Coordinates of C-alpha atoms in Angstrom, one line a residue:
X395 CA 0.6 -29.1 -26.0
X396 CA -1.9 -30.1 -23.3
X397 CA -2.6 -28.5 -20.0
X398 CA -3.5 -30.5 -16.9
X399 CA -5.3 -28.8 -14.1
X400 CA -3.7 -29.4 -10.7
X401 CA -5.5 -29.6 -7.4
X402 CA -6.9 -26.4 -6.2
X403 CA -5.8 -23.7 -5.6
X404 CA -3.4 -23.8 -8.6
X405 CA -2.6 -25.3 -11.9
X406 CA 0.2 -27.6 -13.1
X407 CA 1.1 -28.2 -16.7
X408 CA 3.8 -29.0 -19.2
X409 CA 5.7 -26.1 -20.6
X410 CA 6.9 -25.4 -24.1
X411 CA 9.2 -22.5 -24.3
X412 CA 8.5 -19.1 -22.8
X413 CA 9.7 -15.6 -22.7
X414 CA 11.7 -14.3 -19.7
X415 CA 12.3 -10.8 -18.5
X416 CA 14.2 -9.2 -15.6
X417 CA 13.8 -6.4 -13.2
X418 CA 15.5 -3.2 -12.0
X419 CA 18.2 -3.3 -9.3
X420 CA 17.1 -2.8 -5.7
X421 CA 18.8 -1.9 -2.5
X422 CA 17.5 -5.2 -1.2
X423 CA 18.2 -8.4 -3.1
X424 CA 15.5 -10.1 -5.1
X425 CA 13.2 -7.3 -6.0
X426 CA 10.3 -9.4 -7.1
X427 CA 7.6 -7.8 -9.2
X428 CA 4.8 -8.7 -11.5
X429 CA 1.5 -7.6 -12.6
X430 CA -1.8 -8.6 -14.1
X431 CA -5.5 -7.8 -14.0
X432 CA -8.6 -9.6 -12.8
X433 CA -7.9 -13.2 -13.7
X434 CA -7.0 -16.7 -12.4
X435 CA -3.8 -18.5 -12.8
X436 CA -2.6 -20.9 -15.3
X437 CA 0.8 -22.4 -15.8
X438 CA 3.0 -23.4 -18.7
X439 CA 6.3 -24.9 -18.0
X440 CA 9.0 -27.1 -19.4
X441 CA 9.2 -29.3 -16.4
X442 CA 6.5 -30.0 -13.9
X443 CA 5.5 -26.7 -12.3
X444 CA 3.0 -26.2 -9.5
X445 CA 2.1 -22.5 -8.9
X446 CA -0.4 -21.5 -6.3
X447 CA -2.0 -18.1 -6.0
X448 CA -4.2 -17.5 -3.0
X449 CA -5.6 -14.4 -1.3
X450 CA -4.1 -13.4 2.0
X451 CA -6.7 -12.1 4.4
X452 CA -6.1 -8.7 5.9
X453 CA -3.4 -7.6 3.5
X454 CA -3.3 -4.9 1.0
X455 CA -0.1 -4.9 -0.9
X456 CA 1.5 -8.0 -2.1
X457 CA 3.7 -8.9 -4.8
X458 CA 6.7 -8.0 -6.4
X459 CA 5.5 -4.8 -7.8
X460 CA 3.5 -2.2 -6.1
X461 CA 1.8 0.7 -5.0
X462 CA 2.2 -1.1 -2.3
X463 CA -0.5 -0.1 -4.1
X464 CA -2.8 -2.1 -3.6
X465 CA -5.7 -3.4 -1.9
X466 CA -5.8 -7.1 -2.4
X467 CA -2.9 -9.2 -1.4
X468 CA -1.8 -12.5 -2.7
X469 CA 0.7 -15.1 -1.7
X470 CA 2.5 -16.7 -4.6
X471 CA 4.2 -20.1 -4.3
X472 CA 6.1 -21.9 -7.0
X473 CA 7.5 -25.4 -6.8
X474 CA 9.4 -26.4 -10.0
X475 CA 10.4 -30.0 -10.4
X476 CA 12.7 -31.8 -12.8
X477 CA 12.1 -34.8 -15.0
X478 CA 12.4 -37.1 -12.0
X479 CA 9.8 -35.0 -10.1
X480 CA 12.3 -33.7 -7.6
X481 CA 12.1 -30.1 -6.6
X482 CA 14.8 -28.0 -8.4
X483 CA 13.5 -24.5 -7.8
X484 CA 11.3 -23.2 -5.0
X485 CA 9.9 -19.7 -4.5
X486 CA 7.2 -18.0 -2.3
X487 CA 6.6 -14.3 -2.1
X488 CA 4.2 -11.4 -1.9
X489 CA 4.2 -8.3 -4.0
X490 CA 2.3 -5.4 -5.6
X491 CA 3.1 -2.3 -7.6
X492 CA 2.1 1.2 -8.9
X493 CA 2.7 2.6 -12.4
X494 CA 2.4 6.3 -13.1
X495 CA 1.9 7.6 -16.7
X496 CA 1.1 10.8 -18.6
X497 CA -2.4 11.3 -20.0
X498 CA -3.4 13.0 -23.1
X499 CA -4.4 16.0 -21.0
X500 CA -0.8 16.3 -19.9
X501 CA -1.6 15.2 -16.3
X502 CA 0.0 12.3 -14.5
X503 CA -2.1 9.6 -13.1
X504 CA -1.3 6.4 -11.3
X505 CA -2.6 2.8 -11.6
X506 CA -2.3 0.3 -8.7
X507 CA -1.7 -3.3 -9.6
X508 CA -2.5 -5.6 -6.7
X509 CA -5.0 -8.0 -8.1
X510 CA -3.2 -10.8 -9.9
X511 CA -5.6 -12.4 -12.3
X512 CA -5.3 -15.0 -15.1
X513 CA -1.7 -15.6 -16.1
X514 CA 0.5 -18.0 -17.9
X515 CA 3.9 -19.2 -16.7
X516 CA 6.1 -20.2 -19.6
X517 CA 9.9 -20.8 -19.6
X518 CA 10.5 -21.8 -16.0
X519 CA 13.7 -23.8 -16.0
X520 CA 15.5 -25.8 -13.3
X521 CA 18.9 -25.0 -14.8
X522 CA 22.4 -26.5 -14.3
X523 CA 26.0 -25.3 -14.4
X524 CA 25.8 -24.5 -18.1
X525 CA 22.3 -23.0 -18.1
X526 CA 20.5 -20.4 -15.9
X527 CA 17.5 -21.1 -13.8
X528 CA 14.5 -19.0 -14.4
X529 CA 11.1 -18.0 -13.0
X530 CA 8.9 -16.4 -15.7
X531 CA 5.4 -15.0 -15.4
X532 CA 3.3 -13.6 -18.2
X533 CA 0.0 -11.9 -17.4
X534 CA -2.7 -10.7 -19.7
X535 CA -2.9 -7.1 -20.9
X536 CA 0.8 -7.2 -21.9
X537 CA 2.4 -7.6 -18.4
X538 CA 5.5 -9.8 -18.1
X539 CA 7.9 -10.5 -15.3
X540 CA 10.9 -12.8 -14.8
X541 CA 14.0 -13.4 -12.7
X542 CA 17.1 -15.3 -13.8
X543 CA 19.5 -17.2 -11.6
X544 CA 23.1 -18.5 -12.3
X545 CA 25.2 -21.1 -10.5
X546 CA 28.8 -21.1 -9.3
X547 CA 30.8 -23.8 -7.4
X548 CA 29.4 -22.8 -4.0
X549 CA 26.9 -20.1 -4.6
X550 CA 24.0 -19.2 -6.8
X551 CA 23.1 -15.6 -7.9
X552 CA 20.0 -13.6 -8.6
X553 CA 21.3 -12.2 -11.9
X554 CA 18.6 -10.0 -13.3
X555 CA 14.9 -9.0 -13.2
X556 CA 12.7 -7.3 -15.7
X557 CA 9.1 -6.1 -15.9
X558 CA 7.1 -5.1 -19.0
X559 CA 3.7 -3.4 -19.2
X560 CA 1.6 -2.3 -22.1
X561 CA -0.1 1.1 -22.0
X562 CA -2.1 0.1 -25.1
X563 CA -4.4 -1.6 -22.6
X564 CA -7.1 1.1 -22.2
X565 CA -8.7 -0.7 -19.3
X566 CA -5.6 -0.5 -17.2
X567 CA -4.1 2.7 -18.6
X568 CA -7.1 4.9 -19.7
X569 CA -6.2 8.0 -21.7
X570 CA -2.5 7.2 -21.8
X571 CA -0.5 9.7 -23.9
X572 CA 2.1 7.2 -25.1
X573 CA 0.9 3.8 -26.2
X574 CA 3.2 0.8 -26.3
X575 CA 5.3 -1.7 -24.4
X576 CA 7.6 -0.3 -21.6
X577 CA 10.2 -2.4 -19.8
X578 CA 12.2 -1.7 -16.6
X579 CA 15.3 -3.8 -16.4
X580 CA 18.5 -4.1 -14.3
X581 CA 21.2 -6.5 -13.2
X582 CA 21.0 -7.6 -9.6
X583 CA 24.0 -9.9 -9.3
X584 CA 23.3 -10.9 -5.7
X585 CA 25.0 -14.1 -4.4
X586 CA 23.6 -16.7 -2.0
X587 CA 25.3 -19.8 -0.6
X588 CA 24.3 -22.8 -2.8
X589 CA 22.4 -24.8 -0.2
X590 CA 20.7 -21.9 1.5
X591 CA 17.2 -20.5 1.0
X592 CA 17.0 -16.7 0.6
X593 CA 14.6 -15.0 3.0
X594 CA 13.4 -11.4 3.2
X595 CA 10.2 -10.8 5.2
X596 CA 10.8 -7.1 5.4
X597 CA 9.1 -4.8 2.9
X598 CA 11.4 -3.5 0.2
X599 CA 10.6 -0.9 -2.4
X600 CA 12.0 -0.5 -5.9
X601 CA 11.4 2.6 -8.0
X602 CA 12.5 3.1 -11.6
X603 CA 11.0 4.8 -14.6
X604 CA 7.8 5.8 -12.8
X605 CA 7.2 2.2 -11.6
X606 CA 7.1 1.6 -7.8
X607 CA 7.2 -1.9 -6.5
X608 CA 6.8 -3.4 -3.1
X609 CA 7.7 -7.0 -2.2
X610 CA 8.0 -8.9 1.1
X611 CA 7.8 -12.4 2.6
X612 CA 10.2 -13.6 -0.1
X613 CA 11.6 -17.1 0.2
X614 CA 13.5 -18.5 -2.8
X615 CA 16.0 -21.2 -3.5
X616 CA 17.3 -22.0 -7.0
X617 CA 19.3 -25.1 -7.9
X618 CA 17.8 -27.1 -5.0
X619 CA 20.0 -30.0 -4.0
X620 CA 18.7 -33.6 -3.9
X621 CA 15.1 -32.3 -4.3
X622 CA 15.0 -31.0 -0.7
X623 CA 14.4 -27.3 0.0
X624 CA 16.9 -26.1 2.6
X625 CA 15.9 -25.0 6.1
X626 CA 19.1 -22.9 6.4
X627 CA 18.1 -19.3 5.6
X628 CA 20.2 -16.6 4.1
X629 CA 18.7 -13.3 5.3
X630 CA 18.5 -9.9 3.5
X631 CA 20.0 -7.0 5.3
X632 CA 16.7 -5.7 6.6
X633 CA 15.8 -9.0 8.2
X634 CA 19.3 -9.2 9.8
X635 CA 18.7 -5.8 11.3
X636 CA 15.4 -6.8 12.7
X637 CA 16.9 -9.8 14.5
X638 CA 19.9 -7.9 15.9
X639 CA 20.3 -8.1 19.7
X640 CA 19.5 -4.8 21.3
X641 CA 22.6 -3.2 22.9
X642 CA 22.7 -2.9 26.7
X643 CA 23.8 0.7 26.6
X644 CA 21.1 3.3 27.3
X645 CA 20.1 5.0 24.0
X646 CA 20.2 8.7 23.8
X647 CA 16.7 10.3 24.1
X648 CA 14.8 11.3 21.0
X649 CA 15.0 14.9 20.2
X650 CA 11.6 16.6 20.9
X651 CA 10.3 18.4 17.8
X652 CA 9.5 22.1 17.9
X653 CA 5.7 22.4 18.1
X654 CA 4.1 23.5 14.9
X655 CA 1.1 25.7 14.4
X656 CA -2.0 24.3 12.8
X657 CA -1.4 23.5 9.1
X658 CA -3.3 25.3 6.3
X659 CA -6.4 23.5 5.0
X660 CA -6.0 22.3 1.4
X661 CA -8.5 21.0 -1.1
X662 CA -7.6 18.1 -3.4
X663 CA -9.4 16.2 -6.1
X664 CA -8.9 13.4 -8.6
X665 CA -10.6 13.3 -12.0
X666 CA -11.2 10.5 -14.4
X667 CA -12.9 10.3 -17.8
X668 CA -16.3 10.9 -16.2
X669 CA -15.4 13.9 -14.0
X670 CA -14.4 14.3 -10.4
X671 CA -14.1 10.9 -8.7
X672 CA -12.3 11.8 -5.4
X673 CA -12.6 14.8 -3.1
X674 CA -10.5 15.7 -0.1
X675 CA -10.2 18.7 2.2
X676 CA -7.8 18.6 5.0
X677 CA -4.9 20.1 6.8
X678 CA -1.9 17.7 7.1
X679 CA 0.9 17.7 9.6
X680 CA 3.6 15.0 9.3
X681 CA 5.4 13.7 12.4
X682 CA 8.7 12.0 11.5
X683 CA 11.3 10.2 13.7
X684 CA 14.6 9.2 12.1
X685 CA 17.8 8.4 13.9
X686 CA 16.2 9.4 17.2
X687 CA 15.5 12.9 15.8
X688 CA 11.9 13.9 15.6
X689 CA 10.5 16.6 13.3
X690 CA 7.1 18.1 12.4
X691 CA 6.3 19.2 8.9
X692 CA 3.2 21.0 7.8
X693 CA 2.0 20.4 4.3
X694 CA 1.5 23.7 2.4
X695 CA -1.3 23.1 -0.1
X696 CA -0.2 26.1 -2.1
X697 CA 3.0 24.4 -3.1
X698 CA 1.7 20.8 -3.2
X699 CA 0.7 19.0 -6.4
X700 CA -1.8 16.2 -6.4
X701 CA -2.9 13.4 -8.7
X702 CA -4.4 10.0 -8.3
X703 CA -6.7 7.3 -9.8
X704 CA -10.2 5.9 -9.2
X705 CA -11.3 2.3 -9.6
X706 CA -14.4 0.4 -8.5
X707 CA -12.7 -1.1 -5.5
X708 CA -9.7 1.2 -4.9
X709 CA -8.9 4.9 -5.1
X710 CA -5.6 6.7 -4.8
X711 CA -4.7 10.3 -3.8
X712 CA -1.1 11.2 -4.3
X713 CA 0.5 14.4 -3.1
X714 CA 4.0 15.6 -4.0
X715 CA 6.1 18.7 -3.6
X716 CA 9.7 19.8 -3.8
X717 CA 10.7 17.7 -0.8
X718 CA 8.0 15.0 -1.0
X719 CA 8.4 12.5 -3.8
X720 CA 5.0 11.1 -3.0
X721 CA 2.5 10.9 -0.1
X722 CA -0.1 8.3 -1.1
X723 CA -3.5 7.7 0.5
X724 CA -5.0 4.5 -0.8
X725 CA -8.7 3.8 -0.1
X726 CA -10.5 0.5 -0.4
X727 CA -14.1 -0.8 -0.5
X728 CA -15.2 -3.2 2.2
X729 CA -18.1 -5.6 2.0
X730 CA -19.4 -3.6 -1.1
X731 CA -21.0 -1.0 1.2
X732 CA -18.3 0.9 3.1
X733 CA -14.9 2.5 2.3
X734 CA -11.9 3.2 4.5
X735 CA -8.3 4.3 4.3
X736 CA -6.3 1.1 3.8
X737 CA -2.8 2.3 2.9
X738 CA -0.4 5.2 3.3
X739 CA 3.0 5.3 1.6
X740 CA 5.5 8.2 1.8
X741 CA 8.9 8.9 0.3
X742 CA 10.5 12.3 1.0
X743 CA 13.7 14.1 1.5
X744 CA 14.5 15.4 5.1
X745 CA 16.5 18.5 6.0
X746 CA 19.7 16.5 6.3
X747 CA 19.3 15.2 2.7
X748 CA 18.4 11.7 3.7
X749 CA 15.4 9.9 2.2
X750 CA 12.6 8.9 4.5
X751 CA 10.4 6.1 3.2
X752 CA 7.5 4.3 5.0
X753 CA 4.7 2.0 3.7
X754 CA 1.8 0.5 5.5
X755 CA -1.0 -1.3 3.6
X756 CA -2.9 -2.6 6.7
X757 CA -4.7 0.5 8.0
X758 CA -8.3 0.9 9.0
X759 CA -9.0 4.7 9.3
X760 CA -11.8 7.0 8.0
X761 CA -14.5 4.4 7.7
X762 CA -17.8 5.5 6.2
X763 CA -20.7 4.1 4.0
X764 CA -20.3 4.2 0.2
X765 CA -22.1 7.1 -1.2
X766 CA -21.2 9.4 1.7
X767 CA -18.2 11.3 2.8
X768 CA -16.2 11.1 6.0
X769 CA -15.7 14.2 8.1
X770 CA -13.7 15.0 11.2
X771 CA -13.2 18.6 12.2
X772 CA -11.2 17.7 15.3
X773 CA -7.5 16.9 15.1
X774 CA -7.0 13.2 14.3
X775 CA -3.9 11.1 14.1
X776 CA -3.2 8.4 11.5
X777 CA -0.4 6.2 12.9
X778 CA 1.4 4.7 9.9
X779 CA 4.3 3.4 11.9
X780 CA 6.2 4.1 15.0
X781 CA 8.4 6.6 13.0
X782 CA 5.6 8.2 11.0
X783 CA 2.2 9.7 12.0
X784 CA -0.1 12.1 10.2
X785 CA -2.2 14.6 12.1
X786 CA -5.3 15.7 10.1
X787 CA -7.3 18.9 10.7
X788 CA -10.8 19.8 9.4
X789 CA -10.8 16.6 7.4
X790 CA -13.4 15.7 4.8
X791 CA -12.9 12.9 2.3
X792 CA -15.0 11.1 -0.3
X793 CA -13.0 8.6 -2.5
X794 CA -16.0 6.9 -4.2
X795 CA -19.3 7.8 -5.8
X796 CA -18.8 11.6 -6.1
X797 CA -21.7 13.2 -7.8
X798 CA -21.4 16.4 -9.8
X799 CA -18.1 17.2 -8.0
X800 CA -19.7 17.7 -4.6
X801 CA -19.5 16.0 -1.3
X802 CA -22.3 13.7 -0.2
X803 CA -23.8 13.6 3.3
X804 CA -21.0 13.2 5.8
X805 CA -20.5 10.6 8.4
X806 CA -18.8 12.3 11.3
X807 CA -16.0 10.9 13.4
X808 CA -16.6 9.9 17.0
X809 CA -14.8 13.1 18.2
X810 CA -17.2 15.4 16.3
X811 CA -20.2 13.2 17.2
X812 CA -19.3 13.4 20.9
X813 CA -19.1 17.2 20.6
X814 CA -22.4 17.4 18.9
X815 CA -23.9 15.2 21.6
X816 CA -22.6 17.5 24.4
X817 CA -24.1 20.6 23.0
X818 CA -27.7 19.7 23.5
X819 CA -26.8 18.1 26.9
X820 CA -25.2 21.4 28.0
X821 CA -28.2 23.4 26.8
X822 CA -30.6 21.0 28.6
X823 CA -28.6 21.3 31.8
X824 CA -28.6 25.1 31.6
X825 CA -32.4 25.2 31.0
X826 CA -32.9 22.9 33.9
X827 CA -30.8 25.1 36.2
X828 CA -32.7 28.2 35.0
X829 CA -36.1 26.5 35.8
X830 CA -34.9 25.6 39.3
X831 CA -33.7 29.2 39.9
X832 CA -37.0 30.6 38.7
X833 CA -38.9 28.1 40.8
X834 CA -36.9 28.9 44.0
X835 CA -37.3 32.7 43.3
X836 CA -41.1 32.2 42.9
X837 CA -41.3 30.3 46.2
X838 CA -39.3 32.9 48.1
X839 CA -41.4 35.7 46.6
X840 CA -44.6 33.9 47.5
X841 CA -43.5 33.5 51.2
X842 CA -42.7 37.2 51.5
X843 CA -46.1 38.1 50.1
X844 CA -47.9 35.9 52.7
X845 CA -45.8 37.4 55.6
X846 CA -46.8 41.0 54.4
X847 CA -50.6 40.2 54.6
X848 CA -50.3 38.8 58.1
X849 CA -48.6 42.0 59.3
X850 CA -51.6 44.0 58.1

């Protein structure tokens, strides 16, 4: 078999066989997910396949898997053609994912997969009425992902999706307790009109067996007719909701939450094989709005567990408790000399029993130089979305380059800096006023002395 390199930024080749997998079911159709590490893409296919993988500036999570995790974001685009070089399968999507696993020290840690590296794509098939259509992706380090499609008279279906990862890869899963291949699999069985392209720009999350996946900007059409990708879109439910016309009736006002006292300050840390790699001290107050009802929740550090992971370009702090499945803070390195809070993800149970879930991988908070910590004693608000904000109190964080388990010199937030600037100004003004008072008193006393001598 020979491989032909296609014009940048991708590869095209001729495929010989390939192994396909499928993924877990999702509340949203087409739960794309895949994973790989630090490599560039290569393609193996039975028909002519062109697959492009290119970074998307300003993103952090992308792909079919997740952490949301993730710091880098990639747009994947697949154009599969038949023997006559007519397009038979088209797909374009973004994704990323997070995998948690148990270590030999009986702690749980999390790895974020957002950097798609070298991969092979073997087994992609156009399909027909008798055979399924497939998209298959195989990454190094034992990662595999695939999705299968089937065709009926007037519809095609996303049948199944599977994802496999290998904890024997010590680079990706250091100190894993259980070594081997693990697969998450489920049947999707989601139907789409035959000549429509499926679209889901909204972020969807899939969780199963300690694997969390985020995927968005999904466009896919299997069994393309006459080699032309359709312009008629079949939307996922979330995209339908986002385009719904706003009703003319006046909505009921949002319930005002009962004010909460200042939360207790908690100390959190993450350890890797070399010791402490992340330090955090902060009081956390969650502001949540769902169904026009607002609530305020203080995080109690005494009943909150924490874990995380550290890598050269990313770091994760994950909090969880009886009602919080996870509250993730994902940090990233910028320009090799600064760090910042790039992503916050939360999934928790509210008082009414409903699940509240929000992800945002495009934040820019808590910026400081590498090798230092970030500090802000004043109350600060991290706006994750319109429905979710986090108030922080007495914050200090260092997600990279922790030495001997201690904070490095802190870069203070503007609020603290302004306060520190006002203190010497106030002292200077007070001293100036005192000098003026002393001078005036001296002049008055001197005049009185002269008047006394003249009287004599």
